[in-house]
Amino acid sequence: MNLLITGAWQQAKDYITAIEQMGHEVVFMQQEKDTLPCDYEWVDGIIGNGIFLSHSIEKFTNLRYVQLTSAGFDRIPMEYIQVHRIEIHNARGIYSVPIAEFVISGVLQLYKQAVYFARNQKLHKWEKHRGLQELFEKKVCIIGCGSVGDECAKRFAAFGCHVVGVNPHPKDSGHYQKIIGLDEINAILPQMDILVLTLPLTEQTRRFMNAERLLLLNADALLVNVARGAVVETEALIQILPQIGGAVLDVFEEEPLEEDSPLWDMENVIITPHNSFVGEHSMNRLSEVILRNIRKYGEVS
């Protein structure tokens, strides 16, 4: 297989020789927006992330294999992939652990008033805060019961929370007290203390948390978004945030987040730059999955 590998796989250069020893030809390009270092027709397989945002997939006339370094398929022309029977793999499960840890960390920072104490530490100010909250007994709703949602559910359950899952296709799982369908979400939102968004971005889920649903959140509720920014209606969220407990936001409809966005200055909001997936073991997990899939492809072919 003629493989085009991009810098989206950070450890790629460490494994090119091993891939070549499997019998594959490899060409590497660091930036996916750059001019291809080979002819489009040469490429049989691609290991990358958003390359089709800059290079039309139709140009790769011999493409038959795609390995993504991300878990989501929202940047990929999936209809074309399916019609042309191109084998595709994502990075499902690779980033689930660090993202789940990030979710717990963000909620605890808000519950334990981390910003307040950090500010006072800089001022050398000794002042107690009597408004700290516990995770224990909180009602948590996780929308999107894939690998990230499952890892979040396990950790919230360990803190003694009551965890409900919401999924397009309800399933049996020991990580949740129950899992309901997306069409049932409105009935439970007012009861939830913490709402975690881990669902993929599709036409069905785009702006899933719209103004109507955000208004259903109770006054103490926290919203955590580690899915895609577009699953939340941003302007509606900005309007509702002063009326709820707060939000932990790692993803946004427009990235980078605009410098003049009011979200930056909200006391009850934690903002991070699409960073929740980072962990010291993530790249090794990704490389193992990429190599395993290439080997399997060779065995099938």
XYZ file of C-alpha atoms in Angstrom, residues 116-117 120 125-132:
11
model
C -11.045 31.822 44.463
C -8.234 30.110 46.369
C -6.124 34.580 47.326
C -4.723 36.316 51.667
C -6.004 33.870 54.318
C -9.763 33.702 53.859
C -12.082 30.703 54.088
C -14.843 29.949 51.588
C -18.004 28.404 53.004
C -19.601 27.553 49.670
C -17.646 24.453 48.658
